PDB file of C-alpha atoms in Angstrom:
ATOM      1  CA  MET A  13     -11.895 -28.257  -9.167  1.00 47.00           C
ATOM      2  CA  PRO A  14      -8.856 -26.213  -7.978  1.00 47.00           C
ATOM      3  CA  SER A  15      -5.447 -27.802  -8.382  1.00 44.00           C
ATOM      4  CA  ILE A  16      -3.227 -28.481  -5.374  1.00 46.00           C
ATOM      5  CA  ASP A  17       0.314 -27.126  -5.479  1.00 54.00           C
ATOM      6  CA  THR A  18       2.260 -30.244  -4.490  1.00 52.00           C
ATOM      7  CA  SER A  19       5.543 -28.351  -4.878  1.00 70.00           C
ATOM      8  CA  ALA A  20       4.649 -26.543  -1.634  1.00 90.00           C
ATOM      9  CA  THR A  21       5.092 -29.773   0.346  1.00 96.00           C
ATOM     10  CA  ILE A  22       8.020 -32.124   0.972  1.00 97.00           C
ATOM     11  CA  ARG A  23       7.343 -35.686   2.131  1.00 97.00           C
ATOM     12  CA  LYS A  24       9.947 -38.062   3.553  1.00 98.00           C
ATOM     13  CA  THR A  25       9.568 -41.473   5.157  1.00 98.00           C
ATOM     14  CA  ILE A  26      11.951 -43.608   7.184  1.00 98.00           C
ATOM     15  CA  THR A  27      11.371 -46.832   9.089  1.00 98.00           C
ATOM     16  CA  VAL A  28      12.994 -47.384  12.478  1.00 98.00           C
ATOM     17  CA  ASP A  29      13.375 -50.521  14.548  1.00 97.00           C
ATOM     18  CA  ALA A  30      11.581 -49.173  17.590  1.00 97.00           C
ATOM     19  CA  PRO A  31       8.037 -49.191  18.972  1.00 98.00           C
ATOM     20  CA  ARG A  32       5.988 -46.049  18.238  1.00 97.00           C
ATOM     21  CA  GLU A  33       6.353 -44.792  21.802  1.00 98.00           C
ATOM     22  CA  ARG A  34      10.163 -44.935  21.601  1.00 98.00           C
ATOM     23  CA  ALA A  35      10.192 -43.447  18.101  1.00 98.00           C
ATOM     24  CA  PHE A  36       8.117 -40.485  19.342  1.00 98.00           C
ATOM     25  CA  GLU A  37      10.224 -40.077  22.486  1.00 98.00           C
ATOM     26  CA  VAL A  38      13.530 -40.044  20.590  1.00 98.00           C
ATOM     27  CA  PHE A  39      12.142 -37.550  18.088  1.00 98.00           C
ATOM     28  CA  THR A  40      10.881 -35.185  20.792  1.00 98.00           C
ATOM     29  CA  ALA A  41      12.595 -35.598  24.188  1.00 98.00           C
ATOM     30  CA  GLY A  42      15.791 -36.793  22.486  1.00 97.00           C
ATOM     31  CA  HIS A  43      15.742 -34.099  19.788  1.00 97.00           C
ATOM     32  CA  GLY A  44      18.993 -32.507  20.913  1.00 96.00           C
ATOM     33  CA  LYS A  45      20.848 -35.819  20.760  1.00 96.00           C
ATOM     34  CA  TRP A  46      20.293 -36.372  17.038  1.00 97.00           C
ATOM     35  CA  TRP A  47      19.663 -32.965  15.427  1.00 97.00           C
ATOM     36  CA  PRO A  48      22.701 -32.138  13.222  1.00 96.00           C
ATOM     37  CA  ALA A  49      24.795 -29.484  15.005  1.00 95.00           C
ATOM     38  CA  GLN A  50      25.627 -27.790  11.701  1.00 95.00           C
ATOM     39  CA  TYR A  51      21.934 -26.942  11.244  1.00 95.00           C
ATOM     40  CA  HIS A  52      21.557 -24.125  13.712  1.00 95.00           C
ATOM     41  CA  ILE A  53      20.793 -20.439  13.293  1.00 96.00           C
ATOM     42  CA  GLY A  54      22.042 -18.949  16.547  1.00 94.00           C
ATOM     43  CA  THR A  55      25.261 -16.965  16.799  1.00 93.00           C
ATOM     44  CA  SER A  56      26.699 -19.114  19.589  1.00 94.00           C
ATOM     45  CA  GLU A  57      28.182 -22.584  19.110  1.00 96.00           C
ATOM     46  CA  PHE A  58      25.320 -25.111  19.023  1.00 96.00           C
ATOM     47  CA  GLU A  59      24.721 -27.088  22.216  1.00 97.00           C
ATOM     48  CA  THR A  60      21.291 -28.685  21.783  1.00 97.00           C
ATOM     49  CA  ALA A  61      17.846 -28.480  20.175  1.00 97.00           C
ATOM     50  CA  VAL A  62      14.690 -28.651  22.277  1.00 98.00           C
ATOM     51  CA  ILE A  63      11.038 -29.461  21.585  1.00 98.00           C
ATOM     52  CA  GLU A  64       9.006 -28.578  24.672  1.00 98.00           C
ATOM     53  CA  PRO A  65       6.225 -31.136  25.213  1.00 98.00           C
ATOM     54  CA  GLY A  66       2.625 -30.079  24.671  1.00 98.00           C
ATOM     55  CA  GLU A  67       0.750 -27.774  22.349  1.00 98.00           C
ATOM     56  CA  GLY A  68       2.178 -24.283  22.542  1.00 98.00           C
ATOM     57  CA  GLY A  69       5.598 -25.558  23.582  1.00 98.00           C
ATOM     58  CA  ARG A  70       8.669 -23.898  22.115  1.00 98.00           C
ATOM     59  CA  TRP A  71      10.984 -25.404  19.505  1.00 98.00           C
ATOM     60  CA  TYR A  72      14.397 -23.828  19.850  1.00 98.00           C
ATOM     61  CA  GLU A  73      18.146 -24.247  20.027  1.00 98.00           C
ATOM     62  CA  ARG A  74      20.418 -23.475  22.940  1.00 98.00           C
ATOM     63  CA  GLY A  75      23.947 -22.310  22.356  1.00 97.00           C
ATOM     64  CA  ALA A  76      27.059 -23.223  24.327  1.00 96.00           C
ATOM     65  CA  ASP A  77      26.882 -19.803  26.023  1.00 97.00           C
ATOM     66  CA  GLY A  78      23.295 -20.473  27.209  1.00 96.00           C
ATOM     67  CA  THR A  79      21.574 -18.235  24.640  1.00 97.00           C
ATOM     68  CA  GLU A  80      18.386 -19.534  23.076  1.00 97.00           C
ATOM     69  CA  CYS A  81      17.185 -19.050  19.516  1.00 97.00           C
ATOM     70  CA  ASN A  82      13.593 -19.885  18.559  1.00 98.00           C
ATOM     71  CA  TRP A  83      12.810 -22.087  15.570  1.00 98.00           C
ATOM     72  CA  GLY A  84       9.042 -22.328  16.058  1.00 98.00           C
ATOM     73  CA  ARG A  85       6.482 -23.906  18.337  1.00 98.00           C
ATOM     74  CA  VAL A  86       4.445 -27.057  18.896  1.00 98.00           C
ATOM     75  CA  LEU A  87       1.073 -26.888  17.132  1.00 98.00           C
ATOM     76  CA  VAL A  88      -0.101 -30.481  17.775  1.00 98.00           C
ATOM     77  CA  TRP A  89       1.186 -32.835  20.481  1.00 98.00           C
ATOM     78  CA  ASP A  90      -0.449 -36.270  20.139  1.00 98.00           C
ATOM     79  CA  PRO A  91       1.937 -38.951  21.452  1.00 98.00           C
ATOM     80  CA  PRO A  92       2.754 -41.454  20.136  1.00 98.00           C
ATOM     81  CA  ASP A  93       0.788 -40.800  16.924  1.00 98.00           C
ATOM     82  CA  ARG A  94       1.827 -37.399  15.635  1.00 98.00           C
ATOM     83  CA  LEU A  95       3.510 -34.086  16.154  1.00 98.00           C
ATOM     84  CA  VAL A  96       3.068 -30.842  14.231  1.00 98.00           C
ATOM     85  CA  LEU A  97       5.651 -28.096  14.561  1.00 98.00           C
ATOM     86  CA  ALA A  98       5.570 -24.539  13.272  1.00 98.00           C
ATOM     87  CA  TRP A  99       8.834 -23.989  11.355  1.00 98.00           C
ATOM     88  CA  GLN A 100       9.426 -20.250  11.563  1.00 98.00           C
ATOM     89  CA  ILE A 101      12.867 -19.984  10.006  1.00 98.00           C
ATOM     90  CA  SER A 102      13.161 -17.663   7.045  1.00 98.00           C
ATOM     91  CA  ALA A 103      15.053 -18.163   3.788  1.00 97.00           C
ATOM     92  CA  ALA A 104      17.776 -15.997   5.399  1.00 97.00           C
ATOM     93  CA  TRP A 105      18.007 -18.666   8.161  1.00 97.00           C
ATOM     94  CA  GLN A 106      16.679 -16.415  10.903  1.00 97.00           C
ATOM     95  CA  PHE A 107      13.654 -16.807  13.175  1.00 97.00           C
ATOM     96  CA  ASP A 108      10.648 -14.998  11.674  1.00 98.00           C
ATOM     97  CA  ALA A 109       7.571 -14.814  13.906  1.00 97.00           C
ATOM     98  CA  GLU A 110       5.435 -13.868  10.872  1.00 97.00           C
ATOM     99  CA  LEU A 111       6.415 -16.922   8.796  1.00 97.00           C
ATOM    100  CA  VAL A 112       4.775 -20.247   9.597  1.00 97.00           C
ATOM    101  CA  THR A 113       5.430 -23.393   7.601  1.00 98.00           C
ATOM    102  CA  GLU A 114       4.501 -26.694   9.210  1.00 98.00           C
ATOM    103  CA  VAL A 115       6.404 -29.904   9.876  1.00 98.00           C
ATOM    104  CA  GLU A 116       4.081 -32.806  10.627  1.00 98.00           C
ATOM    105  CA  VAL A 117       5.580 -36.082  11.822  1.00 98.00           C
ATOM    106  CA  ARG A 118       3.429 -39.212  12.003  1.00 98.00           C
ATOM    107  CA  PHE A 119       4.488 -42.428  13.754  1.00 98.00           C
ATOM    108  CA  VAL A 120       2.842 -45.475  12.157  1.00 98.00           C
ATOM    109  CA  ALA A 121       3.320 -48.939  13.680  1.00 98.00           C
ATOM    110  CA  GLU A 122       4.400 -51.508  11.110  1.00 98.00           C
ATOM    111  CA  SER A 123       4.818 -54.090  13.887  1.00 97.00           C
ATOM    112  CA  PRO A 124       5.175 -53.884  17.679  1.00 97.00           C
ATOM    113  CA  GLN A 125       8.914 -53.180  17.260  1.00 97.00           C
ATOM    114  CA  ARG A 126       8.973 -51.289  13.951  1.00 98.00           C
ATOM    115  CA  THR A 127       7.673 -47.786  13.174  1.00 98.00           C
ATOM    116  CA  ARG A 128       7.307 -45.906   9.905  1.00 98.00           C
ATOM    117  CA  VAL A 129       8.019 -42.227  10.459  1.00 98.00           C
ATOM    118  CA  GLU A 130       6.356 -39.952   7.912  1.00 98.00           C
ATOM    119  CA  LEU A 131       7.516 -36.339   7.776  1.00 98.00           C
ATOM    120  CA  GLU A 132       5.671 -33.682   5.805  1.00 98.00           C
ATOM    121  CA  HIS A 133       6.987 -30.109   5.557  1.00 98.00           C
ATOM    122  CA  ARG A 134       4.176 -28.044   4.073  1.00 97.00           C
ATOM    123  CA  HIS A 135       3.229 -24.495   3.114  1.00 97.00           C
ATOM    124  CA  LEU A 136       6.609 -23.866   1.500  1.00 97.00           C
ATOM    125  CA  ASP A 137       4.815 -21.467  -0.851  1.00 96.00           C
ATOM    126  CA  ARG A 138       4.839 -19.045   2.102  1.00 96.00           C
ATOM    127  CA  TYR A 139       8.503 -18.420   1.288  1.00 97.00           C
ATOM    128  CA  ARG A 140       7.145 -16.587  -1.773  1.00 96.00           C
ATOM    129  CA  GLU A 141       9.959 -15.820  -4.254  1.00 96.00           C
ATOM    130  CA  GLN A 142      12.365 -18.078  -2.298  1.00 96.00           C
ATOM    131  CA  ALA A 143       9.935 -21.040  -2.284  1.00 95.00           C
ATOM    132  CA  ASP A 144      11.690 -23.032  -5.024  1.00 95.00           C
ATOM    133  CA  ALA A 145      15.121 -22.559  -3.453  1.00 95.00           C
ATOM    134  CA  MET A 146      13.861 -23.556   0.002  1.00 97.00           C
ATOM    135  CA  ARG A 147      12.045 -26.581  -1.393  1.00 96.00           C
ATOM    136  CA  SER A 148      15.282 -27.675  -3.092  1.00 96.00           C
ATOM    137  CA  THR A 149      17.194 -27.219   0.172  1.00 96.00           C
ATOM    138  CA  PHE A 150      14.714 -29.247   2.222  1.00 97.00           C
ATOM    139  CA  ASP A 151      14.432 -31.922  -0.495  1.00 96.00           C
ATOM    140  CA  ALA A 152      18.201 -32.334  -0.999  1.00 95.00           C
ATOM    141  CA  PRO A 153      19.938 -35.459   0.389  1.00 96.00           C
ATOM    142  CA  GLN A 154      21.418 -33.392   3.246  1.00 96.00           C
ATOM    143  CA  GLY A 155      17.972 -31.861   3.937  1.00 97.00           C
ATOM    144  CA  TRP A 156      15.123 -33.761   5.610  1.00 98.00           C
ATOM    145  CA  SER A 157      16.367 -37.149   4.314  1.00 97.00           C
ATOM    146  CA  GLY A 158      19.773 -36.716   5.953  1.00 97.00           C
ATOM    147  CA  ILE A 159      18.236 -35.337   9.125  1.00 98.00           C
ATOM    148  CA  LEU A 160      15.901 -38.343   9.369  1.00 98.00           C
ATOM    149  CA  GLU A 161      18.890 -40.679   8.901  1.00 98.00           C
ATOM    150  CA  GLN A 162      20.498 -39.091  11.980  1.00 97.00           C
ATOM    151  CA  TYR A 163      17.230 -39.499  13.863  1.00 98.00           C
ATOM    152  CA  ALA A 164      16.999 -43.184  12.831  1.00 98.00           C
ATOM    153  CA  ALA A 165      20.552 -43.780  14.103  1.00 97.00           C
ATOM    154  CA  ALA A 166      19.554 -42.279  17.465  1.00 97.00           C
ATOM    155  CA  THR A 167      16.658 -44.732  17.796  1.00 97.00           C
ATOM    156  CA  ARG A 168      19.207 -47.566  17.618  1.00 91.00           C
ATOM    157  CA  SER A 169      21.369 -46.293  20.466  1.00 82.00           C
TER     158      SER A 169
END
């Protein structure tokens, strides 16, 4: 039986005090309100981040000067259960249309007013020789864990 390379996947979980529908809406439609401004790749000052609704939608940032910089696209749009995004940002922190890692976010009801949000960033092996460094970056406290903390704060406002 072939072994599975678990180092190619990062998993993070956070629980928010919000129904699944609100948790999904804040993550998607409210993306620009909680995404950390310091995590942008465009040359212009960061204004917002956008996830366009529906499969095939764009995932991108818009700068203060109106320029847009792609991050990826929506692969699965299944509100309020799950979302899968293509993360197409290289180890050099530039959009790379040839690189596709995936960020899956699942919204699991723990009660009518409480949702467990499970994030999985997979296929990190596609970074090849930079895979370990990128995994460390995403797994660091300021990586996906810190980003999800900002998201959780937005669900409370």
